[in-house]
mmCIF file of C-alpha atoms in Angstrom:
data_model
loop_
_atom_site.group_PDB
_atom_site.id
_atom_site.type_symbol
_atom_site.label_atom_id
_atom_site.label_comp_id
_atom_site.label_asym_id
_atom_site.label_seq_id
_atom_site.Cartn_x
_atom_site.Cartn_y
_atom_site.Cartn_z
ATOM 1 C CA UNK A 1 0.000 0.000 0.000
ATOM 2 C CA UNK A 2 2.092 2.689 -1.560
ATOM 3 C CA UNK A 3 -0.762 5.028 -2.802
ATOM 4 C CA UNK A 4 -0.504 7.436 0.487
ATOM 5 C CA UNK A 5 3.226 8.049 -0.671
ATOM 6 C CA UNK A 6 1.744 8.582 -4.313
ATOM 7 C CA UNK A 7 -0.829 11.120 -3.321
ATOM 8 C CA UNK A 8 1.540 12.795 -1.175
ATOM 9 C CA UNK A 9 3.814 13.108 -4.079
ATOM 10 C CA UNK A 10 0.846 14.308 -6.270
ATOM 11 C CA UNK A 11 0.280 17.115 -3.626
ATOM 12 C CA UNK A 12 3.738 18.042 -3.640
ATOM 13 C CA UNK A 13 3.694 18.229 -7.389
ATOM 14 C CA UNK A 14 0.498 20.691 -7.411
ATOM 15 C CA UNK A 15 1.713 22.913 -4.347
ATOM 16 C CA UNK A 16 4.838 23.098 -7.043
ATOM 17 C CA UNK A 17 2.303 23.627 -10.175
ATOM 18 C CA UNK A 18 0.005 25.788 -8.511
ATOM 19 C CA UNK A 19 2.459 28.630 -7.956
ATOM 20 C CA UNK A 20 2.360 29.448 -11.624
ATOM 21 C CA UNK A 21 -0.953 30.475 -11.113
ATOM 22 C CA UNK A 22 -1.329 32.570 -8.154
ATOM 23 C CA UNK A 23 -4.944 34.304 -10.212
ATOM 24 C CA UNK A 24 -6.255 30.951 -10.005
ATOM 25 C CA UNK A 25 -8.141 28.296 -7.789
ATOM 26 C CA UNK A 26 -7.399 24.755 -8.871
ATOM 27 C CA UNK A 27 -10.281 22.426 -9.699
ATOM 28 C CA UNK A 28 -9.070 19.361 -10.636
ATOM 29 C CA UNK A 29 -5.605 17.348 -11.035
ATOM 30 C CA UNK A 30 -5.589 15.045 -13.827
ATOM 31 C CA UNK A 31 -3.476 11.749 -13.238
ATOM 32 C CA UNK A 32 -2.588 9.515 -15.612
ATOM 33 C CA UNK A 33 -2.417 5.476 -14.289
ATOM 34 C CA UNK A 34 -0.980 3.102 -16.658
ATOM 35 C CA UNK A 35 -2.336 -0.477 -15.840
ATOM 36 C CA UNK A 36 1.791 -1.710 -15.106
ATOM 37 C CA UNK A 37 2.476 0.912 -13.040
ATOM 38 C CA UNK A 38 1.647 -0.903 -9.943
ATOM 39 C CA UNK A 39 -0.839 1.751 -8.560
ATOM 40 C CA UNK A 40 -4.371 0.623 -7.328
ATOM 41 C CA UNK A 41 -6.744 3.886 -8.323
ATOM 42 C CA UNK A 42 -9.250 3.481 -5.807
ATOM 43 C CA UNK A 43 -6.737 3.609 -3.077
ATOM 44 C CA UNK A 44 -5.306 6.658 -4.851
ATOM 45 C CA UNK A 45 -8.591 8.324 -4.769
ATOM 46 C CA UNK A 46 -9.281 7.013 -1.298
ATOM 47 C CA UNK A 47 -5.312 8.351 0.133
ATOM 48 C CA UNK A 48 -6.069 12.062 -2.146
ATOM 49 C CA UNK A 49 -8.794 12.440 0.076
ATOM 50 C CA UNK A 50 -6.853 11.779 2.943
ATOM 51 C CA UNK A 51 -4.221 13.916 2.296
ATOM 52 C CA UNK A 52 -6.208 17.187 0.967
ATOM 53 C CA UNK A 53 -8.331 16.904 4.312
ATOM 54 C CA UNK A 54 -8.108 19.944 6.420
ATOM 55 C CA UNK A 55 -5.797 21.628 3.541
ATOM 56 C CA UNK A 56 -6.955 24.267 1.370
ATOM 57 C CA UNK A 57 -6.357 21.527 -1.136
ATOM 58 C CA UNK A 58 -9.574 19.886 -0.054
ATOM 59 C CA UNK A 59 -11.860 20.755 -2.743
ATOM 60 C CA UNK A 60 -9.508 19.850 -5.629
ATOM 61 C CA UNK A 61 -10.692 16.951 -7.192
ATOM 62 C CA UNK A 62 -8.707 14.116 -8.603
ATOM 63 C CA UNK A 63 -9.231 12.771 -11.985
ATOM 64 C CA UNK A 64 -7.578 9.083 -13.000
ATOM 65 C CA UNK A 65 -7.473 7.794 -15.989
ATOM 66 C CA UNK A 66 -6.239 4.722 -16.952
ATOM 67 C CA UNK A 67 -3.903 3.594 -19.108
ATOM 68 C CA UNK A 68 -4.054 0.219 -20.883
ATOM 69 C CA UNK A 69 -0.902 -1.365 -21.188
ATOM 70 C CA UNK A 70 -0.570 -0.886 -25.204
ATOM 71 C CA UNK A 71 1.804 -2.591 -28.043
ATOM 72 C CA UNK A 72 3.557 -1.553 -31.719
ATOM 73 C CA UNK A 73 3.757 -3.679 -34.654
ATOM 74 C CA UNK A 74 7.065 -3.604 -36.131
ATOM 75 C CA UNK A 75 5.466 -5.092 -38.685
ATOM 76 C CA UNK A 76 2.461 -3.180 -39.876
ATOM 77 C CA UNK A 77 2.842 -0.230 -37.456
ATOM 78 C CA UNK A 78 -0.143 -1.110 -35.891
ATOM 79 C CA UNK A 79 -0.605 -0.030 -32.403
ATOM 80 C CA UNK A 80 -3.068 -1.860 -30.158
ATOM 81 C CA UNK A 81 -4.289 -2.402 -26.591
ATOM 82 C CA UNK A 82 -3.022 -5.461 -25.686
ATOM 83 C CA UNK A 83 -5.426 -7.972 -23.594
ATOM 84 C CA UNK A 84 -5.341 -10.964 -21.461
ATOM 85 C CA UNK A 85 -1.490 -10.656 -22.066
ATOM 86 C CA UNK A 86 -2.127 -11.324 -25.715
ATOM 87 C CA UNK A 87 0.724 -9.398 -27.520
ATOM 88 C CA UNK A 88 0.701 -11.107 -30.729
ATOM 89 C CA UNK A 89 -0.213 -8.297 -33.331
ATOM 90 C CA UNK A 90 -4.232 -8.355 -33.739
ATOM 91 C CA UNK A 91 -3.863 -7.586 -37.739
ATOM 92 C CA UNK A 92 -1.171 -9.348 -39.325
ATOM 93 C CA UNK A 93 0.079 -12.275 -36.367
ATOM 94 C CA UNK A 94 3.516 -10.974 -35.714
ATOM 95 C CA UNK A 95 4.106 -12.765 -32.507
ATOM 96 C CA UNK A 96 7.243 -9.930 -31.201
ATOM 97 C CA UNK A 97 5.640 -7.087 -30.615
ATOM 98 C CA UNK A 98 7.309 -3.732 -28.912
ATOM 99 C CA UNK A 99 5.947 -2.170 -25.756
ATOM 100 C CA UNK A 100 4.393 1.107 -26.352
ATOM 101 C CA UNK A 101 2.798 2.415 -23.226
ATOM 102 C CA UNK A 102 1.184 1.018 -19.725
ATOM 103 C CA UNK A 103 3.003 2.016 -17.339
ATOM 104 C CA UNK A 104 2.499 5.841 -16.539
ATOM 105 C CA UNK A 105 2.147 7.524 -13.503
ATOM 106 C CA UNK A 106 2.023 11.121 -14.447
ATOM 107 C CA UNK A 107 0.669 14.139 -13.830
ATOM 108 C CA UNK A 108 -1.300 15.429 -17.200
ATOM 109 C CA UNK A 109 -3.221 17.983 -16.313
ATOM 110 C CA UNK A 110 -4.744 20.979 -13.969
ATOM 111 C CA UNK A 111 -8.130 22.670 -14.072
ATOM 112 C CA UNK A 112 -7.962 26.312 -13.164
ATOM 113 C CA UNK A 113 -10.536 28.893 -12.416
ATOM 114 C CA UNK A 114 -9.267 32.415 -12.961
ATOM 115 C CA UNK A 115 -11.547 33.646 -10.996
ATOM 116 C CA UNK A 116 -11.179 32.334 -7.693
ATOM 117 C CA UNK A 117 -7.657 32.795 -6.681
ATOM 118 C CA UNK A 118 -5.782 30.835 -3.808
ATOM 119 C CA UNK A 119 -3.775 33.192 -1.656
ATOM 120 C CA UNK A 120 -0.071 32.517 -2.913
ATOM 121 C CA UNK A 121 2.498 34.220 -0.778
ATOM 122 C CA UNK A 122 6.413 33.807 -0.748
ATOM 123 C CA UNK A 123 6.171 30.711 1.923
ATOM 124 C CA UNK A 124 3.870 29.010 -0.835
ATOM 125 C CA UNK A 125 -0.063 28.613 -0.658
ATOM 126 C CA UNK A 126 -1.269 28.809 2.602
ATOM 127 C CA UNK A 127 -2.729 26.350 4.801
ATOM 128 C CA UNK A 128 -5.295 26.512 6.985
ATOM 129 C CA UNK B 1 -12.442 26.779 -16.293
ATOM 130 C CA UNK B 2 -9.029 26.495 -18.164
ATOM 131 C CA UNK B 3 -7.504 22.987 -18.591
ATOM 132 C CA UNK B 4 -3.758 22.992 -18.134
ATOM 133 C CA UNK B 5 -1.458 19.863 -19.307
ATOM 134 C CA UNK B 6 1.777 19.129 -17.469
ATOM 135 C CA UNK B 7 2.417 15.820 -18.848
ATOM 136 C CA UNK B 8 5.223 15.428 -15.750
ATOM 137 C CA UNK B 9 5.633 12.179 -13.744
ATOM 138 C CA UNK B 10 4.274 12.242 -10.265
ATOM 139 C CA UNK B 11 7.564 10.642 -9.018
ATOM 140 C CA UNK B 12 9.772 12.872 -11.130
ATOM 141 C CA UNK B 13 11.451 14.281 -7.925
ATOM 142 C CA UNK B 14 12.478 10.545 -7.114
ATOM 143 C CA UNK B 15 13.380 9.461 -10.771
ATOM 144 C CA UNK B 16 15.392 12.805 -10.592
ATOM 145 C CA UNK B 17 18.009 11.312 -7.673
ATOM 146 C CA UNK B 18 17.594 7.446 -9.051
ATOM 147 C CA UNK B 19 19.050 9.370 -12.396
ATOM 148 C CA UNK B 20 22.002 10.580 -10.112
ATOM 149 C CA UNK B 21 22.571 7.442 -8.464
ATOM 150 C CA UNK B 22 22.183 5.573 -11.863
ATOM 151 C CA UNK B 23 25.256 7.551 -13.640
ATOM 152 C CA UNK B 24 27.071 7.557 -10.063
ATOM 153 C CA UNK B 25 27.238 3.379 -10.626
ATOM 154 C CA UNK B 26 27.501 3.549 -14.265
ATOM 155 C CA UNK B 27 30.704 6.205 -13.859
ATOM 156 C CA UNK B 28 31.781 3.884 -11.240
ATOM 157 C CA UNK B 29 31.191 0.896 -13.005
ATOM 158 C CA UNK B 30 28.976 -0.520 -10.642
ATOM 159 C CA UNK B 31 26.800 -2.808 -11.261
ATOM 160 C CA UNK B 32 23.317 -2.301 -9.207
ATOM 161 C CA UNK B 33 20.623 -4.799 -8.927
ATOM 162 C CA UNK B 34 17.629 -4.022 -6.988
ATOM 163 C CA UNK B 35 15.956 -7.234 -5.626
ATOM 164 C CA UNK B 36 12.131 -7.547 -4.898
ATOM 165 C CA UNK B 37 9.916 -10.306 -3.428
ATOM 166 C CA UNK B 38 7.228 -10.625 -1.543
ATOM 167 C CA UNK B 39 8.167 -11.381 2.033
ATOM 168 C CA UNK B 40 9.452 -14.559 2.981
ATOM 169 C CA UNK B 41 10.708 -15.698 -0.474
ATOM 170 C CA UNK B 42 13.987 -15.819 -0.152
ATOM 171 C CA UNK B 43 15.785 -12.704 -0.876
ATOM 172 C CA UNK B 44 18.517 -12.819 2.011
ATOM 173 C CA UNK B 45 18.847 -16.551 1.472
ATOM 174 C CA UNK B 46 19.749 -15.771 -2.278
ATOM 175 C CA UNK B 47 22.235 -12.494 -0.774
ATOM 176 C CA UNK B 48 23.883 -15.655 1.508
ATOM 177 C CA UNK B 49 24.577 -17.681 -1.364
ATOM 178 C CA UNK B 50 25.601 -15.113 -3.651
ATOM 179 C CA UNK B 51 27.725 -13.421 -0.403
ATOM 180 C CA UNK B 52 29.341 -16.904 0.643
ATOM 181 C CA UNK B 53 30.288 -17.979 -3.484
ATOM 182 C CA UNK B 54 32.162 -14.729 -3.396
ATOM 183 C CA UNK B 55 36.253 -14.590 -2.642
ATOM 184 C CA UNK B 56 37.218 -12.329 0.304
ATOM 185 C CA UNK B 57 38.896 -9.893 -2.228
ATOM 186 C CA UNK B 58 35.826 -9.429 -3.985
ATOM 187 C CA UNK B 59 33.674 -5.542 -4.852
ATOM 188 C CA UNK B 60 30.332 -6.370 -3.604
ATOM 189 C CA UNK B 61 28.450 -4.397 -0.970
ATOM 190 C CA UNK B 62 24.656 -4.944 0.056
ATOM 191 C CA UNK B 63 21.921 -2.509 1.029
ATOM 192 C CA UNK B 64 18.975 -4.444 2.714
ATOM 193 C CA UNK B 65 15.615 -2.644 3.165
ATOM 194 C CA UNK B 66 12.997 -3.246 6.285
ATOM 195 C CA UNK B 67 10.155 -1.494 7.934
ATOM 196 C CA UNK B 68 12.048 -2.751 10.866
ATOM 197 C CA UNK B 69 14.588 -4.739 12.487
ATOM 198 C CA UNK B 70 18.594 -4.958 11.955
ATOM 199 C CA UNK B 71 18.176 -8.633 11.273
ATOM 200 C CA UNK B 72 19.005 -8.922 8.009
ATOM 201 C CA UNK B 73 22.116 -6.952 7.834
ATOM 202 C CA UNK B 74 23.319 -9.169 11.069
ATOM 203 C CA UNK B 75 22.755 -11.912 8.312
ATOM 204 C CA UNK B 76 24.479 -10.911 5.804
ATOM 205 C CA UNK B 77 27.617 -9.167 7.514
ATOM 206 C CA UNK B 78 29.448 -12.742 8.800
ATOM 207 C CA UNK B 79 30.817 -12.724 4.689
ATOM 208 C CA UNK B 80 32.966 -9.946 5.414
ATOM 209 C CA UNK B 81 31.237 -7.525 2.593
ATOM 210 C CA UNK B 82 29.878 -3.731 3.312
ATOM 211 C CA UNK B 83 26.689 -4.250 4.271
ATOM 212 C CA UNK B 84 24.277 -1.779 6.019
ATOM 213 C CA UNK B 85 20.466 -1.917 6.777
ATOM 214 C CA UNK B 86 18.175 0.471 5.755
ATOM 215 C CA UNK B 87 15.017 0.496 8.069
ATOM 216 C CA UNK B 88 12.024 2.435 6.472
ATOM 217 C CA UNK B 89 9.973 2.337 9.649
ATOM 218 C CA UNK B 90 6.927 1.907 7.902
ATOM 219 C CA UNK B 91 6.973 2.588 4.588
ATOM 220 C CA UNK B 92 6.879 -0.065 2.328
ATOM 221 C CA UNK B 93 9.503 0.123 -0.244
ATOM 222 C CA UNK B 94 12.865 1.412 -0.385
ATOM 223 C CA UNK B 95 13.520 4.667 -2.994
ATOM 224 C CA UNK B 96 16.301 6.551 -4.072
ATOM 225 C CA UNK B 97 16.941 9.368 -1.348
ATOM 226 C CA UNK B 98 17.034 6.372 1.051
ATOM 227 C CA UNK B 99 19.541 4.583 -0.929
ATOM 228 C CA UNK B 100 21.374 7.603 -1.859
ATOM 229 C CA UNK B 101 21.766 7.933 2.124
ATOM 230 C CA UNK B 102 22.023 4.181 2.486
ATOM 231 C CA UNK B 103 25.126 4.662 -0.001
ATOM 232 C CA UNK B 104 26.602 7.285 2.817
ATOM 233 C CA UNK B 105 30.291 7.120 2.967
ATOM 234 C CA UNK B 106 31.279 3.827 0.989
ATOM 235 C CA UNK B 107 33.207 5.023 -2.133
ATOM 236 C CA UNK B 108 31.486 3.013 -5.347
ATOM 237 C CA UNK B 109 35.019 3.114 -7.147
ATOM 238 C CA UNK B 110 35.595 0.289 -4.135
ATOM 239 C CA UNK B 111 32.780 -1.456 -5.739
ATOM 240 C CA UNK B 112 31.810 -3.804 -8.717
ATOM 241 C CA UNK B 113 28.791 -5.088 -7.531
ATOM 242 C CA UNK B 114 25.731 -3.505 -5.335
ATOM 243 C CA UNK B 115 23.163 -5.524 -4.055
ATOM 244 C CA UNK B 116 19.838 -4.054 -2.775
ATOM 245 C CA UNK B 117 17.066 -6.056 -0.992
ATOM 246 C CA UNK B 118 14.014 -4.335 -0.967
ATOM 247 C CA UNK B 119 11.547 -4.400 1.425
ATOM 248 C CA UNK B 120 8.942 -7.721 1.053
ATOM 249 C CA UNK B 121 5.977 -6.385 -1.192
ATOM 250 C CA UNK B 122 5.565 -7.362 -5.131
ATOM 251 C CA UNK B 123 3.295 -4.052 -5.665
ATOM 252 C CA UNK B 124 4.965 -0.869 -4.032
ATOM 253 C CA UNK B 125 8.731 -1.568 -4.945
ATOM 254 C CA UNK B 126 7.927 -1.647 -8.616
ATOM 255 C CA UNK B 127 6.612 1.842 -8.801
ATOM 256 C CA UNK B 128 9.793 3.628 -7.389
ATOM 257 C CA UNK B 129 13.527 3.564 -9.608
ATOM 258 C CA UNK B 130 16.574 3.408 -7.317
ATOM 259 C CA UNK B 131 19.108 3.772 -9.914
ATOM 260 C CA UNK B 132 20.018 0.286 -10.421
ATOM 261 C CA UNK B 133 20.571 -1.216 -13.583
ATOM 262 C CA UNK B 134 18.175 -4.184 -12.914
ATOM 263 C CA UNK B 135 15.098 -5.136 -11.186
ATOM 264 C CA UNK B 136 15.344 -8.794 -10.103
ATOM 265 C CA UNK B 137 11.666 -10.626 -9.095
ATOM 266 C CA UNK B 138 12.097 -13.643 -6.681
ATOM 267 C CA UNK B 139 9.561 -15.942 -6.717
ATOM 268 C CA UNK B 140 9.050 -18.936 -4.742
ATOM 269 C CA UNK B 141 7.113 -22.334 -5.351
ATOM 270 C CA UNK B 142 5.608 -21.837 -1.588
ATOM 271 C CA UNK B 143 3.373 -19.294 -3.767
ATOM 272 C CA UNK B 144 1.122 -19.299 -6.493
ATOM 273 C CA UNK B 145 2.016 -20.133 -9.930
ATOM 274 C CA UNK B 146 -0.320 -17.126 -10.913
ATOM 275 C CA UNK B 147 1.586 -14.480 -8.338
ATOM 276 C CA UNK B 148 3.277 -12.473 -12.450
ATOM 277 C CA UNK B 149 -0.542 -12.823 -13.522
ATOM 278 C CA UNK B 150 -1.818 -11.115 -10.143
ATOM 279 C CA UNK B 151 1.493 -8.723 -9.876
ATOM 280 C CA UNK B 152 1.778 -7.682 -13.602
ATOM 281 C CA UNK B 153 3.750 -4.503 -12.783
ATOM 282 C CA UNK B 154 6.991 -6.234 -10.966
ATOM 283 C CA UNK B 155 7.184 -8.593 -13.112
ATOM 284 C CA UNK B 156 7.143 -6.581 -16.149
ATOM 285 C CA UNK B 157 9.930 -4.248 -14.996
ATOM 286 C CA UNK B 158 12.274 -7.212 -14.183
ATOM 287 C CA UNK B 159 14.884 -8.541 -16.211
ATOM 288 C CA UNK B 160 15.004 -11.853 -14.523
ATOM 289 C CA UNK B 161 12.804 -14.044 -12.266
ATOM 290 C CA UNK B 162 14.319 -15.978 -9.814
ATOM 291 C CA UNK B 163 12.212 -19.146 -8.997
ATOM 292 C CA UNK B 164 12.964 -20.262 -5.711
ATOM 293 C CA UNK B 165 13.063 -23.481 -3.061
ATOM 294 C CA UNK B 166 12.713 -25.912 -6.072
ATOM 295 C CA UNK B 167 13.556 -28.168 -3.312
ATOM 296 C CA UNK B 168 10.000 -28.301 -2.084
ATOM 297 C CA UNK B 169 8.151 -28.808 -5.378
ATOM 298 C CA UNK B 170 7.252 -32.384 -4.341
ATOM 299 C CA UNK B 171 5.975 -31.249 -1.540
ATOM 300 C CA UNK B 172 3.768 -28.041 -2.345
ATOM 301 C CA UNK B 173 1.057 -28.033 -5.337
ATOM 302 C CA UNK B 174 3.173 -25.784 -7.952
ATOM 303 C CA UNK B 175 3.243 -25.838 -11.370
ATOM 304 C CA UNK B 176 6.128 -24.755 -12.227
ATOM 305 C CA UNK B 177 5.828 -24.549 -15.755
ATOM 306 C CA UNK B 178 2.805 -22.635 -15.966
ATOM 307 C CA UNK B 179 4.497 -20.507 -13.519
ATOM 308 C CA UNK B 180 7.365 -19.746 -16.187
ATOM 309 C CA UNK B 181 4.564 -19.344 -18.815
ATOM 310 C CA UNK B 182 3.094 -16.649 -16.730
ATOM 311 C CA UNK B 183 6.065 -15.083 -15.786
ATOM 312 C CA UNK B 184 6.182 -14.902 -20.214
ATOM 313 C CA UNK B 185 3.208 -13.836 -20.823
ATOM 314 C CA UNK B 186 3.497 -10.802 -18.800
ATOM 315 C CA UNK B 187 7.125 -10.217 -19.710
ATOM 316 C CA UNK B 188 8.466 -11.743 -23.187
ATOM 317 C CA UNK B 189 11.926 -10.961 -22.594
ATOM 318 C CA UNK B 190 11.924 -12.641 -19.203
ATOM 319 C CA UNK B 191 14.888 -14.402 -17.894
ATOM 320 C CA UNK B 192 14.437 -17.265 -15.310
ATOM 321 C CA UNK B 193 16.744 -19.257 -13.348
ATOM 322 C CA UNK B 194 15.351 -21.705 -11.008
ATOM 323 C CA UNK B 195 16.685 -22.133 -7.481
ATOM 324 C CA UNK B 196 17.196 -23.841 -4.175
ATOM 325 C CA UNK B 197 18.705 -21.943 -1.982
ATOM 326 C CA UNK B 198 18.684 -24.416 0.905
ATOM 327 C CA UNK B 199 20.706 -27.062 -1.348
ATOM 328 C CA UNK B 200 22.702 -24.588 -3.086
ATOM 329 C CA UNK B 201 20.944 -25.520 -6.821
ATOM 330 C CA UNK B 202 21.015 -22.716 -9.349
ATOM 331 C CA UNK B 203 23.621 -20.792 -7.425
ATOM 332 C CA UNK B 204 26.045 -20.982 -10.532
ATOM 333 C CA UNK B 205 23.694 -19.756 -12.733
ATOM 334 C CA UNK B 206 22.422 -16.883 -10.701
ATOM 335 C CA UNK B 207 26.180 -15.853 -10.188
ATOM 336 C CA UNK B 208 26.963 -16.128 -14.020
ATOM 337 C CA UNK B 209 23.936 -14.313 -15.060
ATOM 338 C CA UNK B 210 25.178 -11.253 -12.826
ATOM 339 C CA UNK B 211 28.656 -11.510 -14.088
ATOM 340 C CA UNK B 212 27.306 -11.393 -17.499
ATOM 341 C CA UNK B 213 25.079 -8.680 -16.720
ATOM 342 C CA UNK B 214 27.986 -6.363 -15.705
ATOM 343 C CA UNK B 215 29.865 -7.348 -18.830
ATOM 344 C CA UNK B 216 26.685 -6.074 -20.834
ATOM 345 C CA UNK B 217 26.491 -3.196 -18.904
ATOM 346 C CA UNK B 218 30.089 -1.935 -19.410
ATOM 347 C CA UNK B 219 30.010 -2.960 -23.029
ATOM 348 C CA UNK B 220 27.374 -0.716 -23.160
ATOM 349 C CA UNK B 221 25.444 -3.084 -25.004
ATOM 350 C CA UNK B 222 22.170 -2.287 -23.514
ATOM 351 C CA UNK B 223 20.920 1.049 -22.103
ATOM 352 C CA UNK B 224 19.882 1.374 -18.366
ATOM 353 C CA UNK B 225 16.231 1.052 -17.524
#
């Protein structure tokens, strides 16, 4: 049960982030959870609330989305979701195909309202 | 409402000092394999083996991760290596600032081989990069033959699965060779050796696979992970 340790990094990240925009209240932090990397995103959600509570971070809602562990094609370039741990290329066979994507943990986006600024001073955002 | 994309990794600040460590050991030419089970499987037992096959004269040093307790390290030091605990005191996987602490005052120039036992857990170790060159997954036939099916992520990142106490298979309901398909399934490249620790099978192999590992990495044959 890592995902406190995540969502403490994730709050770390967006006390980091948010300073850019010192005019704006975040919204929403977008993750992005690849299916390999180890990361369970109802605990996630679950710890983010845990973390936020009692922080002026509390109404900042946390968006996951997942990320299916995906394949390339040498062969015919195709790029696929692979499934059941099938990697064999669904068009033409090829049985050796190249990892392409799965196993993300990043941060991809923030949702900012202009119009409700945090107060941002030189120690950071404050806390209440 | 504006949308912003960062398209940054939540762990960046940790990949950032397993980056360090990773061209420390590669300027050194050290090789560092980080070792991950879950608990009970046999990780120490392998560091035993691997520590007692070694001469007295040779580079090898071992960092061993635990929430608590010294007793690994008290294990391992009787060989006459480096080797220092790291107790997380809680947490449940080891990552870079603690080895980068762990790596204190030994001088890696000293060293040809580092060793780091991770704390018991097949889910939480896999998400955080200490800089070593190569995840290693011990598994052991006291498990299921499904554990790379249930743990995709671990056994994915590692280069080699280490199937351990083939001693007991008469004893324990494992199939081993759907345990190896697994293992395959989820990672094509997979390497596996198979193991007793207890009777001392497989040693030689696991000891020629790292040898030939550091030969690969100084040949610069394959890039880092």
């Amino acid at each position: 049960m890592h995902e406190m340790s995540i969502a403490n990094s994730v709050l770390e990240a967006l006390e980091k982030e948010a300073r850019r925009f010192p005019q704006g209240r975040i919204a929403k932090v977008g993750l992005r959870v690849g299916e390999l990397a180890g990361v369970d995103p109802g605990a996630l959600s679950f710890c983010w609330e845990a973390v936020v509570r009692g922080t002026n971070w509390e109404a900042v809602e946390l968006e996951i989305e997942y990320s299916p562990r995906r394949h390339r094609c040498e062969r015919c370039a195709r790029e696929f979701v692979v499934k059941d741990f099938d990697i064999a290329c669904p068009d033409c066979g090829e049985a050796h195909t190249v990892f392409a994507g799965g196993d993300e943990l990043d941060l991809a986006f923030l949702e900012v309202d202009e119009d409700e600024p945090y107060r941002v001073g030189k120690e950071g955002v404050e806390r209440k | 409402m504006n949308r912003i994309g960062l398209e940054r990794k939540v762990l960046n600040e940790n990949d950032r000092l397993a980056a360090g460590l990773r061209s420390r050991f590669a300027a050194s030419n050290v090789l560092c394999v980080n070792l991950i089970s879950s608990p009970g499987a046999g990780k120490t037992s392998l560091l035993e083996r691997t520590l007692e096959s070694f001469d007295r004269d040779a580079r090898v040093a071992v960092l061993t991760g635990d929430i608590q307790t010294e007793n690994d390290a008290n294990r391992l030091r009787c060989y006459g290596f480096p080797v220092r605990q790291i107790t997380t005191r809680g947490t449940c996987h080891l990552d870079a600032r603690m080895v980068e602490r762990g790596l204190e005052d030994w001088r890696l120039t000293d060293l040809d081989l580092l060793l780091i036992e991770n704390v018991g857990n097949l889910v939480c170790p896999s998400s955080y990069d200490l800089g070593e060159a190569a995840k290693v997954v011990l598994l052991s036939v006291t498990e299921g033959e499904d554990k790379p099916l249930k743990y995709p992520s671990i056994f994915f990142k590692s280069e080699l699965m280490v199937l351990n106490k083939i001693d007991l298979l008469p004893y324990v309901p494992f199939d081993i060779a759907a345990a190896e398909e697994n293992a395959r399934r989820v990672n094509p490249n997979a390497e596996i050796i198979r193991v007793s620790c207890t009777q001392k099978n497989g040693i030689a192999e696991w000891l020629a696979w790292l040898a030939a590992r550091r030969d690969r990495m100084l040949s610069g044959r394959t890039s880092a992970v």
